[in-house]
XYZ file of C-alpha atoms in Angstrom:
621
model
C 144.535 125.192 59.525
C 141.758 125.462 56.819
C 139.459 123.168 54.898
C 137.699 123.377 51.687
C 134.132 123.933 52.641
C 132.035 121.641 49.966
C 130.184 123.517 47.001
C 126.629 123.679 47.620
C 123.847 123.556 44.891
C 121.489 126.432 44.757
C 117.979 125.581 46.143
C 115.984 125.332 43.218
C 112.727 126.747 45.027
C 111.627 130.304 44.824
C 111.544 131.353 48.839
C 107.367 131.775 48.573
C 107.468 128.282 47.709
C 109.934 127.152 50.053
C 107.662 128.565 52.586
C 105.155 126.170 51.336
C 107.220 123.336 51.800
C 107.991 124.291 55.106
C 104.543 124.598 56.063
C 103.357 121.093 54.250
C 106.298 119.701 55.921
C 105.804 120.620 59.636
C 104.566 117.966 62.173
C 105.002 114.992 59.906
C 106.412 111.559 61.470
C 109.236 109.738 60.006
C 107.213 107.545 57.646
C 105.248 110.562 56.245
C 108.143 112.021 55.098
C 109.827 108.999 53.656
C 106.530 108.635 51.687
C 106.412 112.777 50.733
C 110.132 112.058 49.418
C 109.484 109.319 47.428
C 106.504 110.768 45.938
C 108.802 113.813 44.889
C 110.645 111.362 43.594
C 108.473 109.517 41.604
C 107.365 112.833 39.703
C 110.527 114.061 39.071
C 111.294 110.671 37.607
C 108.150 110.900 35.372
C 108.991 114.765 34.286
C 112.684 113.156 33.166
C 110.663 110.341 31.636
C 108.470 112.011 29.503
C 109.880 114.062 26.519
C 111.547 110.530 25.659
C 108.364 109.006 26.074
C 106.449 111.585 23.589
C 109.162 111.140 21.308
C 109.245 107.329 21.043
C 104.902 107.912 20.645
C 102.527 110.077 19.902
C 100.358 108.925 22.627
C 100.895 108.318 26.732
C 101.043 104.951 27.727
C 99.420 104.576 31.392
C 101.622 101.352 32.896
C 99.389 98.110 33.140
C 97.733 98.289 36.711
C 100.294 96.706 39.273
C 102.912 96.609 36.795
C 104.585 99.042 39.325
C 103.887 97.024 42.379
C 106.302 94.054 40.449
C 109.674 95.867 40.911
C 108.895 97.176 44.202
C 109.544 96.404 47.733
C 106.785 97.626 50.024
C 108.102 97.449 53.898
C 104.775 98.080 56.718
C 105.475 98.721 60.031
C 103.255 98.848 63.470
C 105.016 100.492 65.945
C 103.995 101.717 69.806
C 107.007 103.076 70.884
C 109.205 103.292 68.419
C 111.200 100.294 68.140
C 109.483 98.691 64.886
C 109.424 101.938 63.208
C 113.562 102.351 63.932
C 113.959 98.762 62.408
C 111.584 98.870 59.581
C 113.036 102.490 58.266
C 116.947 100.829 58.976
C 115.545 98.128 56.663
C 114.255 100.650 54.117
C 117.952 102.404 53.757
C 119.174 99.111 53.187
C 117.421 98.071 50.393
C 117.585 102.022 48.854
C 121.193 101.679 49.336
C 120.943 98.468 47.395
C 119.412 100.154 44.666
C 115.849 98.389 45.167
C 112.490 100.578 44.798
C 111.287 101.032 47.928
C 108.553 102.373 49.958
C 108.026 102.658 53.780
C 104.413 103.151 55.492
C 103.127 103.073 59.004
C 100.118 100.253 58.954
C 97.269 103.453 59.368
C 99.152 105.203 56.071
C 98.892 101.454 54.287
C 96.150 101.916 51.131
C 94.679 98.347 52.110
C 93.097 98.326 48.393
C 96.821 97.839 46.898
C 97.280 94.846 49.023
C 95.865 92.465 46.183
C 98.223 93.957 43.948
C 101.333 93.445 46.391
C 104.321 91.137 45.168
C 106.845 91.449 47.581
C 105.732 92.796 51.284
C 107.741 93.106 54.473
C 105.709 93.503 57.923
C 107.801 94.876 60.669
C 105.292 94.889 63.692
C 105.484 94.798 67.671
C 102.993 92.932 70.079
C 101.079 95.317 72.544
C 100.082 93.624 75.338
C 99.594 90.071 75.254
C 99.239 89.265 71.594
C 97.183 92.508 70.761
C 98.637 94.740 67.828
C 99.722 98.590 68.385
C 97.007 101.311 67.854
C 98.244 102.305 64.348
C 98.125 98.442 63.389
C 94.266 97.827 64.395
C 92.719 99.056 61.162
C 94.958 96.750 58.657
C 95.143 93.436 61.126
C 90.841 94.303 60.957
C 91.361 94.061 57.311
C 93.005 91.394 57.043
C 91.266 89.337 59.314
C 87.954 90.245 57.764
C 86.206 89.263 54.959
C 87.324 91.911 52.576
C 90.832 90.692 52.843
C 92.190 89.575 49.067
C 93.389 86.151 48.241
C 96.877 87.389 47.379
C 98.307 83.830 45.354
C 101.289 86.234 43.830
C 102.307 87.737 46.988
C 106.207 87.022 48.634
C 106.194 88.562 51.948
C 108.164 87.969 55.220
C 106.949 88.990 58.962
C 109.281 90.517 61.658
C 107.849 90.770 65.041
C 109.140 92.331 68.098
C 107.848 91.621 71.573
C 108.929 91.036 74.936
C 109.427 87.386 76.313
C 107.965 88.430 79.499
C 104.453 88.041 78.282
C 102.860 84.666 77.412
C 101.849 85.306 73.908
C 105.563 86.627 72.740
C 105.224 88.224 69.365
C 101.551 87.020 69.448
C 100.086 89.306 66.607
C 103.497 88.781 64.401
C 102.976 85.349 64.475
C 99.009 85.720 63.911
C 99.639 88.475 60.798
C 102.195 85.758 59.215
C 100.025 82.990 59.526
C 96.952 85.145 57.895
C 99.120 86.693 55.008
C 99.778 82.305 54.324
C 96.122 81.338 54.935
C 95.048 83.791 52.091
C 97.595 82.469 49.637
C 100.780 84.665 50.260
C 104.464 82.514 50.072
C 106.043 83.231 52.952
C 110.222 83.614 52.181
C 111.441 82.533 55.390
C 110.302 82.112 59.302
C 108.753 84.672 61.131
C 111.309 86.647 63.175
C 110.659 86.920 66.817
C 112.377 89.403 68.526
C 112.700 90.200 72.055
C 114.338 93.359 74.141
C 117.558 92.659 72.533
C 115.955 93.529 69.457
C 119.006 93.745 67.177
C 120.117 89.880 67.961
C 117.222 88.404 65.553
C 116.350 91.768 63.678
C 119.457 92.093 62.344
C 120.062 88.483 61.052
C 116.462 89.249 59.535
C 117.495 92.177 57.829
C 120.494 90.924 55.989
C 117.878 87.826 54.670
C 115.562 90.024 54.078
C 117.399 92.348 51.628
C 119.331 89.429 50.553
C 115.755 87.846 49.318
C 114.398 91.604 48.122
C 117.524 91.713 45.496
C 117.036 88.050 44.258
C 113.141 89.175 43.320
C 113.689 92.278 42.201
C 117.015 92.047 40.506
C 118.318 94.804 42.013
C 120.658 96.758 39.528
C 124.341 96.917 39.413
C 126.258 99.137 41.320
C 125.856 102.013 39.777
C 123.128 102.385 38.513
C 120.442 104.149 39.474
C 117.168 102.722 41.053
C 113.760 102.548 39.389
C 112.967 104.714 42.487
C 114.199 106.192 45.468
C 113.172 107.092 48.526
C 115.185 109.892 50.458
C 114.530 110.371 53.856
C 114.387 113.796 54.831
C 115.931 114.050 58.335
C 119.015 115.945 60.397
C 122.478 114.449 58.669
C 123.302 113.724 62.388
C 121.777 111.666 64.572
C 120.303 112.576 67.545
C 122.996 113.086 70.173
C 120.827 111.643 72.765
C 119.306 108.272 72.857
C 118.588 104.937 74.848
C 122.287 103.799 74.574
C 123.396 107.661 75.000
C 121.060 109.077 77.900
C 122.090 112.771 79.349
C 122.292 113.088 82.287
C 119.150 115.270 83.575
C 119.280 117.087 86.725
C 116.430 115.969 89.443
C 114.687 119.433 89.925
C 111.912 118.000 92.699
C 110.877 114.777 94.036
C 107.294 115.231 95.480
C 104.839 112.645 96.966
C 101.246 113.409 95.596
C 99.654 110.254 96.640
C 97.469 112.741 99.068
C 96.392 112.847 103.286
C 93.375 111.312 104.585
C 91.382 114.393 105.830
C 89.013 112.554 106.905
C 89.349 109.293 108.821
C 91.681 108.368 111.787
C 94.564 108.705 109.598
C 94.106 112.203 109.371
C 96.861 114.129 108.393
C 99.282 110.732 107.273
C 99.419 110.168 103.347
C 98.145 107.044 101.740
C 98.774 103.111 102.569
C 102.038 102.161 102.457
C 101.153 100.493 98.821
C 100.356 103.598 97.358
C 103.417 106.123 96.796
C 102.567 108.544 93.590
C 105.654 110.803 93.078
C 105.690 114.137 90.837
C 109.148 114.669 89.064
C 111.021 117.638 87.390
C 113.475 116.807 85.378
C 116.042 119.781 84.200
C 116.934 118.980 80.405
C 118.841 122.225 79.956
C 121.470 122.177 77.672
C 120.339 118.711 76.129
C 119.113 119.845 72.877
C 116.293 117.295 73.576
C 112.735 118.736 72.607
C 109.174 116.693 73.532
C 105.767 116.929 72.613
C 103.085 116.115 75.150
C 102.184 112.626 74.556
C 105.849 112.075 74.257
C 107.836 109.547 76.957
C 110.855 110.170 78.673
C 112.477 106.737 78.826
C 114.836 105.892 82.001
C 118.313 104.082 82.432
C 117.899 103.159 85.650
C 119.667 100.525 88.050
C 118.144 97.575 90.019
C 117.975 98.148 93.595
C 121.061 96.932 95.573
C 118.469 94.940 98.204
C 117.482 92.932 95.040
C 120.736 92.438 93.309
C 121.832 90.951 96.884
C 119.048 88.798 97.038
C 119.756 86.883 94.009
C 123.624 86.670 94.717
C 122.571 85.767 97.984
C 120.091 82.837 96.511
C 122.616 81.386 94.127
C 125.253 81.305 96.700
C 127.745 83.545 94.097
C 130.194 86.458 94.742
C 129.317 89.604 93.226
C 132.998 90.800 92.610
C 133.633 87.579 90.307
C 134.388 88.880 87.212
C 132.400 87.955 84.100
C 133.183 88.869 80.708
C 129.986 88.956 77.651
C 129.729 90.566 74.464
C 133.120 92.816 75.029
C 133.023 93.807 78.024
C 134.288 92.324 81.542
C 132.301 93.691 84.933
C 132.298 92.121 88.341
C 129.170 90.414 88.391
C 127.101 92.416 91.273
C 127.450 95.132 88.151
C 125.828 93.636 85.532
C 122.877 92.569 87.735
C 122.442 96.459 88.868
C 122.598 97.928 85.536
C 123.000 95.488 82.447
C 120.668 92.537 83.261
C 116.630 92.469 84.278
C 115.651 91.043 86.756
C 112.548 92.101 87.960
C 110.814 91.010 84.597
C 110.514 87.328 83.605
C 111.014 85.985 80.042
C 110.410 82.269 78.424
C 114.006 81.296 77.410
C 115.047 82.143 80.941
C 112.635 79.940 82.348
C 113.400 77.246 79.917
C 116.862 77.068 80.868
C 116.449 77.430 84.550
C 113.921 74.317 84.601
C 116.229 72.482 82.720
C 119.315 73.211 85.597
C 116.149 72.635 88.674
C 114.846 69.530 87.064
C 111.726 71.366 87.504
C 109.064 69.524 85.555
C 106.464 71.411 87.134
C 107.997 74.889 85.593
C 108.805 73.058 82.049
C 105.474 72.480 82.160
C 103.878 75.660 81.856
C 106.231 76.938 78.991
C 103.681 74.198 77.239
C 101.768 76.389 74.360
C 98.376 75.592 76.075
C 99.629 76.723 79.498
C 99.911 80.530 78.146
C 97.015 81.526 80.793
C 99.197 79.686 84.148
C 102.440 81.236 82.400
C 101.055 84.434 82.526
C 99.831 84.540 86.108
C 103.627 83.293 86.641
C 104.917 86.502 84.901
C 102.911 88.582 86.859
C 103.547 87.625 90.239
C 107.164 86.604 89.894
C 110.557 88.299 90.027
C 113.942 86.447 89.323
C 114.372 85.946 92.498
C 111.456 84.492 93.593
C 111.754 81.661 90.550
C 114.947 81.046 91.942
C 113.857 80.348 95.343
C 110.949 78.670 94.317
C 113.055 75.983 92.089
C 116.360 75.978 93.569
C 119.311 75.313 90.955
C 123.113 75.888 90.681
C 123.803 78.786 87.959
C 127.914 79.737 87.765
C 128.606 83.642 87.093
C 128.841 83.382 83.669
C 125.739 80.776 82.977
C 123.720 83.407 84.550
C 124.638 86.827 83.068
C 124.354 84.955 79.608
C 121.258 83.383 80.250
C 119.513 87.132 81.787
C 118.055 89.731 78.825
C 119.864 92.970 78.882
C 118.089 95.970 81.062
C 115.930 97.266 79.334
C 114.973 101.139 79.710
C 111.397 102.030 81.017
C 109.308 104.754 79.429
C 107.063 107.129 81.389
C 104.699 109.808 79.648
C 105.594 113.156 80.080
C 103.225 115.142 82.316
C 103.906 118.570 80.718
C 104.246 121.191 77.810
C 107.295 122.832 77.400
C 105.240 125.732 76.264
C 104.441 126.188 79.920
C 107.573 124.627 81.551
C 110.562 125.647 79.260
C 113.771 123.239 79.524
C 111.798 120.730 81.734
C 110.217 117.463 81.623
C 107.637 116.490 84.473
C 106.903 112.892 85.107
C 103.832 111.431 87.117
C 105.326 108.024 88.597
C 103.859 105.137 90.509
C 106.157 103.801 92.932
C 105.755 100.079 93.476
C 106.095 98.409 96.507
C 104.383 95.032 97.434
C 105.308 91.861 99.942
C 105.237 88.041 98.318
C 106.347 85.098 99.301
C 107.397 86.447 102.424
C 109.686 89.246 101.116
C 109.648 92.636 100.245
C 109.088 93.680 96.337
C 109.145 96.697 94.556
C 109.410 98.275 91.104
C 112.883 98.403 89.984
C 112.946 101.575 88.043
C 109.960 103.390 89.983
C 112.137 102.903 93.238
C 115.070 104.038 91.693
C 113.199 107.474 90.776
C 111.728 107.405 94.004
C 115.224 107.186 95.782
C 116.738 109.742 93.742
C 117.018 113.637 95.132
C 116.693 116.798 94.469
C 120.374 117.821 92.448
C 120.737 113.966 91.191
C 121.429 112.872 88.014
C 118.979 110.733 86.136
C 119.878 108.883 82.619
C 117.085 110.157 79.908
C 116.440 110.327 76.338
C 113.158 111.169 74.292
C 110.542 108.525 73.063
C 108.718 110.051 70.489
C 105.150 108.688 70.460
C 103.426 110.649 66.888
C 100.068 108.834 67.608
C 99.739 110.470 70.784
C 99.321 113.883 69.751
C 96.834 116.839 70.319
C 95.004 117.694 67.110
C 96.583 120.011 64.967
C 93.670 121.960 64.305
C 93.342 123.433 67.693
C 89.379 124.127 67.405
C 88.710 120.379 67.628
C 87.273 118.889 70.822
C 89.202 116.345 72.996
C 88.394 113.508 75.190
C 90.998 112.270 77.805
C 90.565 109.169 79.708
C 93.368 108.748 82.058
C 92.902 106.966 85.485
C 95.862 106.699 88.015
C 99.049 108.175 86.650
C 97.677 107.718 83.258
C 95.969 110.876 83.560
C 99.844 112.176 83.238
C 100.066 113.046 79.068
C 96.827 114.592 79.612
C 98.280 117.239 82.257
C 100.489 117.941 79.166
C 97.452 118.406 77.014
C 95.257 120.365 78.883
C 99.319 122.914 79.373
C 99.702 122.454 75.825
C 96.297 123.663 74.502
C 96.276 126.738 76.756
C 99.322 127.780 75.801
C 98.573 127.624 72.017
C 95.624 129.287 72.167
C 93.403 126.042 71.072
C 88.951 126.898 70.655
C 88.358 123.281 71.480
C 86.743 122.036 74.468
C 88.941 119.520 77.124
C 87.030 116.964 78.719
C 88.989 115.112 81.308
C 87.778 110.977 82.923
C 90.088 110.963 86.003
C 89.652 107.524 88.512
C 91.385 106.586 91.116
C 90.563 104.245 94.379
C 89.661 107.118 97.008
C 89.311 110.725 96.525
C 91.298 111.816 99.590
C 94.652 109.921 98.529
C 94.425 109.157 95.212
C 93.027 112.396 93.076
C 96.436 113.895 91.377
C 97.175 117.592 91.039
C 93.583 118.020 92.683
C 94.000 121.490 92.765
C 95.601 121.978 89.401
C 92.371 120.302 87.929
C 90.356 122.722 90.459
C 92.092 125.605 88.636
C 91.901 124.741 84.864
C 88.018 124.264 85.204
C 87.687 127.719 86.976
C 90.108 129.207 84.300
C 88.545 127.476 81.111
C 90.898 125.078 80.818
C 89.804 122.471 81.506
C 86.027 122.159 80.561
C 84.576 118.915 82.206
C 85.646 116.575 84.481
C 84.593 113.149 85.517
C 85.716 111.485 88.844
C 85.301 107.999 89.627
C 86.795 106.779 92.661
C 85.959 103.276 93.172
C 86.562 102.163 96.919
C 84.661 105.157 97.927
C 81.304 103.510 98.214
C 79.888 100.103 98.421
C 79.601 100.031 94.626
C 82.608 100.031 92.855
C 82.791 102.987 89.760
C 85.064 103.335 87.421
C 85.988 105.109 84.357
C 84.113 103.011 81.884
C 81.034 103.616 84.618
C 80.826 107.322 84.062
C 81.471 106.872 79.999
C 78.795 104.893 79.956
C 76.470 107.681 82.658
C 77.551 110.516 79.964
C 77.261 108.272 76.813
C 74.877 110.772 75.134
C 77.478 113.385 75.372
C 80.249 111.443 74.908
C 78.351 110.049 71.382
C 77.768 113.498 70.896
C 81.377 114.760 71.428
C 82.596 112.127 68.621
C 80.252 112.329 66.186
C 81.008 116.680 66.397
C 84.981 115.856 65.239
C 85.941 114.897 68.696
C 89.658 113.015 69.074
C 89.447 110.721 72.200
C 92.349 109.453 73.680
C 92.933 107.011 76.659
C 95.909 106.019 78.904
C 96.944 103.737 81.827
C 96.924 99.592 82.374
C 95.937 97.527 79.407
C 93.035 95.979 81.321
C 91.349 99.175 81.852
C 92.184 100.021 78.136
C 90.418 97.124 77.169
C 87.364 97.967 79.217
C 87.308 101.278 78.286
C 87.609 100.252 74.880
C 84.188 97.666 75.646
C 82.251 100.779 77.181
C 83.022 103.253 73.918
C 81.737 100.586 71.541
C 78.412 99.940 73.893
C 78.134 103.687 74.345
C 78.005 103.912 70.015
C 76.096 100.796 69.588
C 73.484 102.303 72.001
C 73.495 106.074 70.990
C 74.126 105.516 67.306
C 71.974 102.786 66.547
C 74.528 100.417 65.180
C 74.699 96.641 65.709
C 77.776 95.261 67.460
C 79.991 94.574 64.610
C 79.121 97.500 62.951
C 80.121 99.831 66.259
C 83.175 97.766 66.308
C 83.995 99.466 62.521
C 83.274 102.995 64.028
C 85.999 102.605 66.537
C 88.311 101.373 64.464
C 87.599 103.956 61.663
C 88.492 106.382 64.292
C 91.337 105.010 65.163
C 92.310 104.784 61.456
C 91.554 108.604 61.114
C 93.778 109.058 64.197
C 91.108 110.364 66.242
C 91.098 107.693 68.706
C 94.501 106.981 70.316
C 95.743 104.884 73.452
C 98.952 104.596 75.077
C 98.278 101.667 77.266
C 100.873 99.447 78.923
């Protein structure tokens, strides 16, 4: 059997400057490239351009400022983990397929002075937090919101957010951008999408009337002929074989408790409280083809833990082997709770519908727009099954697996270098476990993790995170601020920057509760400081005294230095629970206000002109 192997053109690139390429090339994110190939593009287009040009007159005529900016369609995306990014670039093929000019930027690559020139402008953006935009989106929502910001009366532009129901201000900055863009004169073309987990069941729909309103405008051009410009997107012509939908299977290499021993006290010699279970994991991913960065996250398919699957079968009074058939497939219910629906994590429309079946006026109550602040303090103390003991309804089989949001995968940061640990992928997790309302709670993929051992199989696939990077230039300085397991990426950090070889100093802000249960790879940390590693550390361990300290405490003890640090190049970078990002965040701009002699707002600017340069990056959650 044989096959005619396709004719391929000659590269039309000496090899020294295919070399260059390379090298320009290397390390750049998706929307970098898009933007590299459509400038490439965009010149080659002039070059063909021009001799008919210079024939038609003696003289070059420059294009009327904006005149290019009519015929295009600009798409911006925020992104934190990925998801907006995926959508907004599957929106960009689209429209190139359609034969539309089109260009794709991440928000922090967005030239904010072109904005007033903008006619048509898609924003593809998820909600960090509750209502706060991602990292690379802080710089253009400051624009925007600011005084600078254009009045933009010829601008068509359409908002998709993507969020997660189970926080009380769904979509928040989505619906805050959209409302801005109107407020400064901008005609919106249709509602603001609002997309939850199941991203694809409003994205999609959003797409098609998207493009469908982007070749109205812009009169895209038969089929056929070719675009005013293109943009090519340099990547693999295969996708990658393993993703979210498509885990591989990793083997479980070691499952080890690091929550530490009291050596001290009467409980000498026992680990931690009982709340307090901090596991290290090694995760084989030979074979996989999958390749990480550190700052990268390893996401999880896990399954909900039988004890809680039970308990809401148990609550509702249904039988778990009654078969149920949604979107293609037919499962026997006590399935799709353990691995296709989520129930440890609350969302809106849920509630909605389950007040509706209890009667519950109390519950309809808080899904009340002013009641975000109760609703909130309901997602965070609630499961499923609580709500359903609290409000007692009748759900049938099928009413319930419809009514549930699909499981959702759960994305830990990768606590290594593969530099240092080849084929492997280390994770630092926090295994929750907490009693309410009388029962026994606990964190549905932590405790599946926890439960797993050694010679297991565990679901994974790669999260790329390109904001969460060390420097490329490895004589820079960097400043980690990790408390809890969010010190993880920065055990990566510290692996990858020996291992390359990098000049620049590592300075390390580690807290925990106590120091005799709750300092992490103690004597890892011991060991990069004695090696050069690691060149400062901070410890704040805040139950160990009468006066609580934290991490924001000892930025603001070493302010001078930490000033110093960031004013000499430094790239700071923080991780762990969005509360103590936000304090963090409170401390830095006190810390520059103080040591650099700026007023509030204008310390406010530094930070986020850091964060626009990429030297100041969270991954908070």
């Amino acid at each position: 059997m044989s096959a005619t192997q396709p004719v391929l053109a000659p590269i039309p690139l000496a090899e020294e400057r295919r070399a260059l390429l390379a090298q320009a090339v290397a390390g750049l994110d998706g929307a970098s490239l898009w933007w590299v190939s459509g400038y490439a593009a965009g010149l080659a287009q002039a070059q063909l351009a021009a001799p008919a040009a210079a024939a038609a007159s003696p003289k070059a005529i420059a294009p009327a400022p904006g005149a290019q900016a009519t015929q295009r369609l600009t798409i911006v995306y925020g992104s934190q983990t990925g998801n907006a990014r995926r959508t907004a670039e599957a929106l960009a093929q689209q429209a190139e397929a359609a034969g539309l000019s089109v260009r794709l930027l991440r928000a922090d690559a967005y030239p904010q002075r072109e904005l007033a020139s903008e006619r048509l402008l898609y924003i593809v953006i998820s909600t960090q937090g509750e209502g706060d935009p991602p990292d690379d989106s802080i710089g253009l929502v400051e624009f925007l919101r600011g005084k600078r910001a254009p009045k933009l009366p010829d601008l068509k532009y359409a908002v998709l957010g993507l969020g997660d129901s189970s926080y009380a201000d769904f979509c928040g900055i989505a619906t805050r951008l959209d409302a801005r863009l109107a407020e400064l004169g901008g005609s919106r073309l249709f509602a603001t999408g609002l997309a939850d987990l199941d991203i694809d069941t409003v994205a999609a729909p959003w797409r098609e009337q998207a493009l469908a309103q982007a070749r109205e405008l812009l009169k895209a051009p038969a089929t056929g002929a070719a675009p005013l410009a293109t943009v090519t997107p340099l990547r693999p012509g295969h996708a990658a074989l393993w993703t979210h939908e498509h885990p591989f299977p990793a083997e479980l290499l070691l499952n080890q408790r690091i929550s530490g021993r009291d050596f001290k006290g009467p409980r000498f010699g026992q680990h931690g409280v009982a709340d307090k279970d901090v596991r290290h994991l090694e995760l084989s991913l030979e074979g996989s083809g999958l390749h990480y960065e550190p700052g990268d996250a390893l996401g999880v398919r896990h399954r909900n833990p039988a004890a809680l699957v039970d308990g809401v079968l148990e609550t509702l009074r249904l039988d778990g082997d009654t078969a149920v058939s949604d979107g293609g497939d037919t499962l026997p219910l006590r399935e799709w709770l353990a691995a296709r629906r989520e129930l440890t994590r609350l969302s809106r429309p849920f509630l909605a519908t389950h007040a509706a079946h209890a009667q519950a006026d109390d519950l309809n109550a808080l899904l009340a727009p002013a009641q975000n602040t109760a609703l909130a303090q309901l997602f965070n103390t609630h499961q499923l099954v609580d709500v359903l003991r609290r409000w007692p309804a009748g759900w049938s089989a099928q009413e319930l697996v419809a009514a549930l949001r699909p499981l959702a995968p759960r994305l830990y940061s990768i606590a290594s270098s593969r530099k240092r640990v080849g084929e492997e992928a280390h994770l630092t997790v926090d295994v929750l476990g907490y009693d309410a309302f009388g029962h026994a709670h606990g964190g549905a993929a932590s405790g599946f993790l926890a439960a797993r051992e050694e010679g297991d199989q565990v679901p994974v696939y790669i999260e790329a995170n390109e904001r969460f990077r060390v420097p490329a230039d490895g004589s820079r300085d960097i400043l980690m601020i990790g408390p809890g397991t969010g010190m993880a990426p920065f055990r990566g950090f510290v692996q990858e920057r020996a291992e390359t070889g990098a000049r620049g100093r590592n300075w390390l802000f580690f807290g925990a509760q106590h120091f005799n249960h709750g300092f992490f790879y103690q004597s890892e940390w011991q060991d990069a400081l004695r090696s050069g590693e690691l060149h400062r550390l901070d410890l704040a361990f805040s139950r160990d005294q009468a006066r609580k300290i934290y991490v924001q405490d000892r930025l603001r003890e070493r302010g001078r230095d930490v000033y110093d640090w960031l004013q000499n190049g430094a790239h700071l970078y923080v991780c762990g629970a969005i509360g103590m990002g936000k304090d963090v965040h409170a401390a830095l701009q006190s810390i520059v206000a103080e040591h650099g002699g700026l007023d509030e707002e204008a310390a406010r600017e530094y930070l986020v002109q850091l964060q626009t340069e990429g030297r100041y990056s969270r991954d908070v959650y």
